[in-house]
Short mmCIF file of C-alpha atoms and ligand atoms in Angstrom, two decimals:
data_model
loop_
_atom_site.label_atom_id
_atom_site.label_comp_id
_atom_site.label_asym_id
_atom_site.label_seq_id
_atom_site.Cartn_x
_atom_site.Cartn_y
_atom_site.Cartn_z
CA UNK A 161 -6.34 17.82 2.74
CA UNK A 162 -3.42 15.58 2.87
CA UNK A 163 -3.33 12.24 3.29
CA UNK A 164 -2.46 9.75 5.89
CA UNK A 165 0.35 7.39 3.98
CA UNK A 166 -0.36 3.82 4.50
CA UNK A 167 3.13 2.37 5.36
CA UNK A 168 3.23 -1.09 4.00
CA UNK A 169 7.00 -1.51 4.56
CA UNK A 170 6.24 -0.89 8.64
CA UNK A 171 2.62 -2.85 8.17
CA UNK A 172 4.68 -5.92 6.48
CA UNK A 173 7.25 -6.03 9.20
CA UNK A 174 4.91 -6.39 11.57
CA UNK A 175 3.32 -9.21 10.16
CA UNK A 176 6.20 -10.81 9.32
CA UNK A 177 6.66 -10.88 13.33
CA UNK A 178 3.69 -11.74 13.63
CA UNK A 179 4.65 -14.82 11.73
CA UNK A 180 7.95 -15.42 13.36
CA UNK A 181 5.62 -15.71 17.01
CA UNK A 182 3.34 -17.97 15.12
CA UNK A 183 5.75 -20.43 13.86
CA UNK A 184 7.50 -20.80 17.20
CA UNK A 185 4.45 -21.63 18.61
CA UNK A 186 3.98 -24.14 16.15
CA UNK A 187 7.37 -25.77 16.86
CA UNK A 188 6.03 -25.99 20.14
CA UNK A 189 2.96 -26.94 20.38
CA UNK A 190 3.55 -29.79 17.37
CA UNK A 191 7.65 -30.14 16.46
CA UNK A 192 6.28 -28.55 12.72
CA UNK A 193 8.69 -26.22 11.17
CA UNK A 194 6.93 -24.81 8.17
CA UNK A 195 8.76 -25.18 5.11
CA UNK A 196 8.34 -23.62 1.65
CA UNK A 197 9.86 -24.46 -1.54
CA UNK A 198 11.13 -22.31 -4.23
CA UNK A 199 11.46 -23.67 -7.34
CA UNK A 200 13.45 -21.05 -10.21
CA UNK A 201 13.71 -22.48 -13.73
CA UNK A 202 16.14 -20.18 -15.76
CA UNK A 203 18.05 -17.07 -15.11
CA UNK A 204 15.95 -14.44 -15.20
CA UNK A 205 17.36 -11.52 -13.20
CA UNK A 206 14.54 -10.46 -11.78
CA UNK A 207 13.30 -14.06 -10.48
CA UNK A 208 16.32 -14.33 -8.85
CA UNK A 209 16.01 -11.20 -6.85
CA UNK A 210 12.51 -11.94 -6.23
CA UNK A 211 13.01 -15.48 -5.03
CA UNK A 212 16.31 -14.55 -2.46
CA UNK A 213 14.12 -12.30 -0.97
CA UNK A 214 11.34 -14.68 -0.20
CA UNK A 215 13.78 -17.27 1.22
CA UNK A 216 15.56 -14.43 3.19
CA UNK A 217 12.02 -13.60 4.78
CA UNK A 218 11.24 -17.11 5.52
CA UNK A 219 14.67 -17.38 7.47
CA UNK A 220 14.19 -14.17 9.30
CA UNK A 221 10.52 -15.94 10.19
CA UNK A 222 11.88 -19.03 10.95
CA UNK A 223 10.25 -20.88 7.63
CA UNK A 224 12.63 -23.68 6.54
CA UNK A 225 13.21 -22.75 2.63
CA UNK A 226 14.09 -25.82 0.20
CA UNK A 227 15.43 -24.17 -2.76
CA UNK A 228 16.14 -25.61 -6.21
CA UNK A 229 17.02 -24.36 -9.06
CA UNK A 230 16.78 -25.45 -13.24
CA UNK A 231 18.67 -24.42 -16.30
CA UNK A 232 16.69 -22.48 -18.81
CA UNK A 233 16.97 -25.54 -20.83
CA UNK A 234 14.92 -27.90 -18.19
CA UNK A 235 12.32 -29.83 -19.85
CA UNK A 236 8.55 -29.72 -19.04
CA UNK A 237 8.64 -33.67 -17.60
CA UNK A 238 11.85 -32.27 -15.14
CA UNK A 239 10.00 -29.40 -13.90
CA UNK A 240 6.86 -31.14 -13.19
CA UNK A 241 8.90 -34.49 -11.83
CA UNK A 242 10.50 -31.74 -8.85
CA UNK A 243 7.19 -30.29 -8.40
CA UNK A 244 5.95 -33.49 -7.63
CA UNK A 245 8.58 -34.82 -5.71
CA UNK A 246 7.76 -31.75 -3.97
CA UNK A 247 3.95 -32.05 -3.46
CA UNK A 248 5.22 -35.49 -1.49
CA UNK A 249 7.42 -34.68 0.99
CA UNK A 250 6.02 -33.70 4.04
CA UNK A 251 8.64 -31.51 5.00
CA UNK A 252 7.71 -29.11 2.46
CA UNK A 253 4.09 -27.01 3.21
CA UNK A 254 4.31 -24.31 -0.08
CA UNK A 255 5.52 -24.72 -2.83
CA UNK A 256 6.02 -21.49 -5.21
CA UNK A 257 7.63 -21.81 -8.59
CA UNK A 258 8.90 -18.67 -9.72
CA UNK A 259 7.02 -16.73 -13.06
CA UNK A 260 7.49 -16.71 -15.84
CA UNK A 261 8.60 -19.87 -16.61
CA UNK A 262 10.68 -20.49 -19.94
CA UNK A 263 8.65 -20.91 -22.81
CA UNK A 264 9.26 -24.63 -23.82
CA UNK A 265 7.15 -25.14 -20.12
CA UNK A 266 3.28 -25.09 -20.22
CA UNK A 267 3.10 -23.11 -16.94
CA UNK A 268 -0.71 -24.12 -16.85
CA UNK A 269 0.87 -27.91 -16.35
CA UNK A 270 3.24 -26.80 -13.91
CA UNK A 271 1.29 -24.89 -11.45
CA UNK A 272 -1.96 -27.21 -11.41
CA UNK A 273 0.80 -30.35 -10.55
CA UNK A 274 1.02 -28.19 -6.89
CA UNK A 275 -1.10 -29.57 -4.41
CA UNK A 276 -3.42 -27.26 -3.47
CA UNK A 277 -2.72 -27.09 -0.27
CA UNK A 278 0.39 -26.09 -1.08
CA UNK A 279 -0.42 -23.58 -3.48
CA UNK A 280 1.12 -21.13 -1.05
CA UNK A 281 0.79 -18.90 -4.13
CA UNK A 282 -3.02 -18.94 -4.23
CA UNK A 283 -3.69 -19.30 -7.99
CA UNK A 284 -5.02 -22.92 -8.48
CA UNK A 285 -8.42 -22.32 -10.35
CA UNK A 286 -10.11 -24.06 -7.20
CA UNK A 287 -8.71 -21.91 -5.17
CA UNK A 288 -9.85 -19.02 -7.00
CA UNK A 289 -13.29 -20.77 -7.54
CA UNK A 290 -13.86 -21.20 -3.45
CA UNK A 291 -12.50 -17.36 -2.94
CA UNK A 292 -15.46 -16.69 -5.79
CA UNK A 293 -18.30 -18.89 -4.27
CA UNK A 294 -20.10 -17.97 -1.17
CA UNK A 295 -19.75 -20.02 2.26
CA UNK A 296 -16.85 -21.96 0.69
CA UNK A 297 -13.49 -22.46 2.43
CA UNK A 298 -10.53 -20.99 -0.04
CA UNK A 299 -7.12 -22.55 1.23
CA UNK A 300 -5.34 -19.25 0.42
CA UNK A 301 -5.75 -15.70 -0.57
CA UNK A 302 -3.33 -15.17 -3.38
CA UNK A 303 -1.02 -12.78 -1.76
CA UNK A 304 -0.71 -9.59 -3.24
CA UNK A 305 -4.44 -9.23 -3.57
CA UNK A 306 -4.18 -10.32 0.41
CA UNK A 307 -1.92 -8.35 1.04
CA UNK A 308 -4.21 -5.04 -0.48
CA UNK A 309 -6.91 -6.34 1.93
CA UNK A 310 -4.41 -6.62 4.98
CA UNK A 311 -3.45 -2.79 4.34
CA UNK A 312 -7.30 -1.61 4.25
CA UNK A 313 -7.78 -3.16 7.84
CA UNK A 314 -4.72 -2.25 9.04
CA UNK A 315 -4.96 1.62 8.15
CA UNK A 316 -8.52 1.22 9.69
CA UNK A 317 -10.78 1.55 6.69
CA UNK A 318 -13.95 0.00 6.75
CA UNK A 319 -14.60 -2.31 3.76
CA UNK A 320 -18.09 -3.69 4.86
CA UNK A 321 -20.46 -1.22 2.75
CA UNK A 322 -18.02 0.51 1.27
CA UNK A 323 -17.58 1.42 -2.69
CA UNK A 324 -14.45 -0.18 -4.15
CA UNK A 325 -13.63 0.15 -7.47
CA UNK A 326 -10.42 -2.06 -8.37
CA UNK A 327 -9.04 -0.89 -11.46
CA UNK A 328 -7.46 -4.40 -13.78
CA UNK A 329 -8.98 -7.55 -14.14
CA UNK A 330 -5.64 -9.75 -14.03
CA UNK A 331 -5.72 -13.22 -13.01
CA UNK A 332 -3.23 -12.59 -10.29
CA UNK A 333 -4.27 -9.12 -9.00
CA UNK A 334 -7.34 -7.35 -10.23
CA UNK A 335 -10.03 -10.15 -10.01
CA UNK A 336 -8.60 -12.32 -7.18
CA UNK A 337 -8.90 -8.30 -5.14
CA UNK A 338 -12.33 -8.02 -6.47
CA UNK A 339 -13.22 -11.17 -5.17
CA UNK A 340 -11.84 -10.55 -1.75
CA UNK A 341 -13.86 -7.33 -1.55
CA UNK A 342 -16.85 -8.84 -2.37
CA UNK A 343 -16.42 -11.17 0.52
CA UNK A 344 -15.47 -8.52 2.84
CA UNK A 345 -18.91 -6.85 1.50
CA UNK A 346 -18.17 -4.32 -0.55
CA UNK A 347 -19.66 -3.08 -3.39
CA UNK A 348 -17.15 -3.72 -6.13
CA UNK A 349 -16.93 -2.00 -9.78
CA UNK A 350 -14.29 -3.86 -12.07
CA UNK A 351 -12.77 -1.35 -14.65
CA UNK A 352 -10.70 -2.83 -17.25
CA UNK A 353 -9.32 -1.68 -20.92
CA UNK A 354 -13.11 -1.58 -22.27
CA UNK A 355 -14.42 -0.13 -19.36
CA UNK A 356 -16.64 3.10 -20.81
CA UNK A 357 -16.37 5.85 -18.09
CA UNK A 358 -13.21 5.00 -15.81
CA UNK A 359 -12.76 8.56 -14.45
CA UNK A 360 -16.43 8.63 -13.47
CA UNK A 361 -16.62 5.64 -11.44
CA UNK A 362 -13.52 5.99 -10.00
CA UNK A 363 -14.92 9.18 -8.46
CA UNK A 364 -17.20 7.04 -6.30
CA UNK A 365 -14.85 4.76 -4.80
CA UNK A 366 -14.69 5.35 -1.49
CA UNK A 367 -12.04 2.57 -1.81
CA UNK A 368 -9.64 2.62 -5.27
CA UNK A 369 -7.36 -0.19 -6.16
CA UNK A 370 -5.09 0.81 -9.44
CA UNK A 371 -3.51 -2.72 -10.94
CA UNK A 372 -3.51 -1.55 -14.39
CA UNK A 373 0.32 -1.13 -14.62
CA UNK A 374 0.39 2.41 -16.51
CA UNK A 375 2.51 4.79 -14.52
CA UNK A 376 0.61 7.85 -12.83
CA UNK A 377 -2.86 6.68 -14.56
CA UNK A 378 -4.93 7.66 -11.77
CA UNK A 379 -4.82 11.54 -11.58
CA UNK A 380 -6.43 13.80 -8.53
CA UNK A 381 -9.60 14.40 -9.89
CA UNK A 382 -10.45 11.00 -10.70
CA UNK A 383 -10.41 10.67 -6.79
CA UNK A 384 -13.24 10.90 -4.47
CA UNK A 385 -12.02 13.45 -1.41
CA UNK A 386 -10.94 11.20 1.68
CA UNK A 387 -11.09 7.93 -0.45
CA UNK A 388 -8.56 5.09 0.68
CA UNK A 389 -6.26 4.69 -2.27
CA UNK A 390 -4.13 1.36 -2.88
CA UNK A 391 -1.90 1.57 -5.82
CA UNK A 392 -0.51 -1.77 -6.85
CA UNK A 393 1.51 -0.92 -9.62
CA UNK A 394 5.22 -0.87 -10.23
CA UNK A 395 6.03 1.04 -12.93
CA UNK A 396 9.15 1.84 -14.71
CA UNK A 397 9.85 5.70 -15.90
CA UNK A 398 13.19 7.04 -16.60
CA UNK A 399 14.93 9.07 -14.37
CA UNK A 400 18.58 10.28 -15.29
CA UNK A 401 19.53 10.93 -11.93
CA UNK A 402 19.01 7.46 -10.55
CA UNK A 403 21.35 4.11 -11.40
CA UNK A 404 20.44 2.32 -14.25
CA UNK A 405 18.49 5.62 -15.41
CA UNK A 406 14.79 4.20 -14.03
CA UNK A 407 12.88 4.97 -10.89
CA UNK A 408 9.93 2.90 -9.71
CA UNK A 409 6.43 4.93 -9.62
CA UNK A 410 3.26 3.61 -9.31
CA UNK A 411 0.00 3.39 -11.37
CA UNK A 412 -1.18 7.08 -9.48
CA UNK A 413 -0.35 10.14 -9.42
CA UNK A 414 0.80 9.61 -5.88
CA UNK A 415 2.19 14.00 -5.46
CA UNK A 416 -1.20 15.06 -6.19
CA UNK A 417 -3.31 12.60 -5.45
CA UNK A 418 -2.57 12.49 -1.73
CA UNK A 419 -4.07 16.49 -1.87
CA UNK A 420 -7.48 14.88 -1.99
CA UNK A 421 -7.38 11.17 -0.80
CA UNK A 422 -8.17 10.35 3.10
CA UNK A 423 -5.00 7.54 3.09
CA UNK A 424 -3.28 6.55 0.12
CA UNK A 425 -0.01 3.71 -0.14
CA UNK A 426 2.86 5.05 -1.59
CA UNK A 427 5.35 3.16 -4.46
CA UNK A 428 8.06 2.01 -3.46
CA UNK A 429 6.97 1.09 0.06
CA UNK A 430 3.53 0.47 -0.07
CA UNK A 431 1.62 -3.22 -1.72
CA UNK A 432 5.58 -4.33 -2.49
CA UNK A 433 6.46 -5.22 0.81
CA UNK A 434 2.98 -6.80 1.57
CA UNK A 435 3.34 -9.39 -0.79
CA UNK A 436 6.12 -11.39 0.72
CA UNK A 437 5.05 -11.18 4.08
CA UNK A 438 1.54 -12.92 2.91
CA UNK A 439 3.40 -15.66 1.15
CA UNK A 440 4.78 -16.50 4.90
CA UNK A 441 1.23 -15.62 6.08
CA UNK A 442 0.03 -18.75 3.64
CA UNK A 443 3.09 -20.98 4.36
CA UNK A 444 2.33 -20.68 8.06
CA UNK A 445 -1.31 -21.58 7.41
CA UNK A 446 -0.39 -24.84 5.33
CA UNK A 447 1.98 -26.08 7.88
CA UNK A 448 -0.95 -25.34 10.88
CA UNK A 449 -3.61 -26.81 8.59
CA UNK A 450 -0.97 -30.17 7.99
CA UNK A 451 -0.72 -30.25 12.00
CA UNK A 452 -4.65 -30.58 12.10
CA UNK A 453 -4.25 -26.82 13.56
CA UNK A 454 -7.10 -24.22 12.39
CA UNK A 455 -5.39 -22.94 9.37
CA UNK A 456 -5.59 -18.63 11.01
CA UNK A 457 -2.12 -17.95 11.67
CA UNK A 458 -2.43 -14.46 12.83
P1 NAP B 757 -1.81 -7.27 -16.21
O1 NAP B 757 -1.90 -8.74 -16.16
O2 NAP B 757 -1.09 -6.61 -17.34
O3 NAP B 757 -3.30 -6.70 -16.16
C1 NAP B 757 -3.54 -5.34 -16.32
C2 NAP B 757 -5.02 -5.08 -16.20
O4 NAP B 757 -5.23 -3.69 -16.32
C3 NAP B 757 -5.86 -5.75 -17.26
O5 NAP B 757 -7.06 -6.21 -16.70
C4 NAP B 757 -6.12 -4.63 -18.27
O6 NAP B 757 -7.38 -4.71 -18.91
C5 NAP B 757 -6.14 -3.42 -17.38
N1 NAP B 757 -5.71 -2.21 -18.08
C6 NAP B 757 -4.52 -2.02 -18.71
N2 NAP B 757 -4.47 -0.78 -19.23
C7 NAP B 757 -5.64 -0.18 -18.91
C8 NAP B 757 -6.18 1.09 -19.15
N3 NAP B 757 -5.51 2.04 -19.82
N4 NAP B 757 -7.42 1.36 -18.68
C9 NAP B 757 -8.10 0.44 -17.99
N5 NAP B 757 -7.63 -0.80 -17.71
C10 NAP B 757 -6.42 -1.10 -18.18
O7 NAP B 757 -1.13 -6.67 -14.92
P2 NAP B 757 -1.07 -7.28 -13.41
O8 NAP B 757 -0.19 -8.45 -13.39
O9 NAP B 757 -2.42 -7.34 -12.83
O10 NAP B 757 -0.26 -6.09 -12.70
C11 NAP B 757 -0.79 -4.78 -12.62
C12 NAP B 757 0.26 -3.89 -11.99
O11 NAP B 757 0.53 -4.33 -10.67
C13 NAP B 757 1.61 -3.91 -12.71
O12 NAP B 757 2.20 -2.62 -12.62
C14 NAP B 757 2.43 -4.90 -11.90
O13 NAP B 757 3.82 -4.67 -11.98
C15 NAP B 757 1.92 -4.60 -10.52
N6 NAP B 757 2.06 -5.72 -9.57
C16 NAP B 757 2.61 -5.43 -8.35
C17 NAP B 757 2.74 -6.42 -7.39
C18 NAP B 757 3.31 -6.08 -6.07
O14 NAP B 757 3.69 -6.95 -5.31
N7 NAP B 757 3.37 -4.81 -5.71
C19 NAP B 757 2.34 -7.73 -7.67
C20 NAP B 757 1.77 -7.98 -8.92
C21 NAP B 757 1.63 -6.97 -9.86
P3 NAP B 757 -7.80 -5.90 -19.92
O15 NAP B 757 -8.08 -7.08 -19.03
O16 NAP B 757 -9.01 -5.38 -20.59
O17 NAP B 757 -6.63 -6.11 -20.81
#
């Protein structure tokens, strides 16, 4: 069998139009224009790649982006004084500082100063508690884990009943996807770096999420034939006959695991592109849910 590829780069443009008709009708309806800050703190290369792309997709969407940007020498009391002034200005519905932070800055001090509902981002603790408890109302789903959740419906998997098994634990990733699953009603198995028979139980998933960051981890045979397979991970491995020597692969063995999966996402082009487009998912929601609009924004 081969299996269907899950196309997140076509899946994330169309929710990024998605999100371009929903803010115009916003503008319309109310005179909002969603706005989302971006707040970089030092010159990381790859936060600055990461963060022009996010502002690029909010323009392309129509998101107003504020932008600011620290020396690697700011102080903890600047960083949190701009994520304040932030939090108060009503033209601003997200906020997302950009990780990792530089180490003189307590990032736990940082990110709990974001309202949360402006944690665009999805990782206050509340937030995370309400996506944990039952019947509660989380503001967000952080996006990346949203963003493995979008690509299940949208490839047409069911996720009510199913097995999952989400391999990684991470704050960020593996528990906030758990979580999500749970809600959706899945049967979830968490397998982590203690975790006693991980080829076993990945066998059963009729669903497999791998956010475990260890390239080509998940080989054929630890797949169940026709399972839905999400890799999240971005991996790393040199390749000579690429620039700068590396190519990206993910944390399966995407050649021969698409023999025996049903669908399967491949890396690059797969969770990547979904993560973005759910960050203007959640900034449209903020600025519906700050226009007394029902926060669903598509
Ligand atoms: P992380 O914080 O390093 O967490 C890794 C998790 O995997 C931990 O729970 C760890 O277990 C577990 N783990 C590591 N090695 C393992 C092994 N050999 N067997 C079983 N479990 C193992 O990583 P993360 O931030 O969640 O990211 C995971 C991957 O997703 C990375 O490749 C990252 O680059 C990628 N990622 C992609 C996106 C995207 O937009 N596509 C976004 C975020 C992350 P313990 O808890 O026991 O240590």
């Amino acid at each position: 069998m081969t299996a269907r590829i899950i196309d997140g780069t076509a899946i994330a443009a169309q929710i990024r139009a998605e999100v371009k008709v929903g803010v115009a009708a916003l503008v319309a309806e109310k005179g909002v224009t969603p706005g989302l800050a971006t707040v970089l703190v030092g010159d990381n290369t790859g936060s600055h790649k990461y963060v022009s792309m996010k502002r690029k997709a909010c323009a392309e969407a129509g998101i107003r982006s504020f932008h600011t940007e620290l020396p690697a020498t700011a102080t903890q009391a600047e960083v949190l004084a701009l994520v304040q002034s932030l939090g108060a200005n009503p033209d601003v519905h997200g906020i997302l500082v950009q990780l990792p932070l530089p180490s003189q800055i307590d990032e736990a001090v940082i990110l709990n100063a974001v309202p949360l509902e402006k944690d665009v981002d999805g990782f206050h603790p509340l937030n995370i508690g309400a996506i944990a408890m039952k019947g509660r109302n989380p503001m967000f789903a952080p996006c990346t884990p949203a963003g493995v959740i979008e690509l299940l419906d949208r490839s047409g998997t069911k996720i009510d009943g199913a097995d999952a098994v989400v391999l990684g634990r991470s704050n960020i990733v593996g528990m906030p996807a758990s979580l999500l699953l749970i809600q959706r009603n899945a049967t979830v198995t968490i397998c982590h770096s203690r975790t006693k028979d991980i080829k076993g139980t990945c066998r059963r998933a009729d669903i497999l999420v791998a956010a475990i960051g260890r390239a080509r981890y998940v080989t054929a045979d630890m797949i169940k034939p026709g399972a839905t397979v999400i890799d999240v991970g971005t991996n790393g491995v040199d390749d000579p006959t690429k620039p700068g020597g590396k190519r990206l692969v993910g944390d399966v063995d995407f050649e021969a695991a698409k023999e025996v999966a049903g669908a399967i996402t491949p890396v690059p082009g797969g969770v990547g592109p979904m993560t973005i487009a759910m960050l203007i998912v959640n900034t449209l929601k903020a600025a519906r849910r700050s226009a007394g609009l029902p926060a669903k924004a598509i």
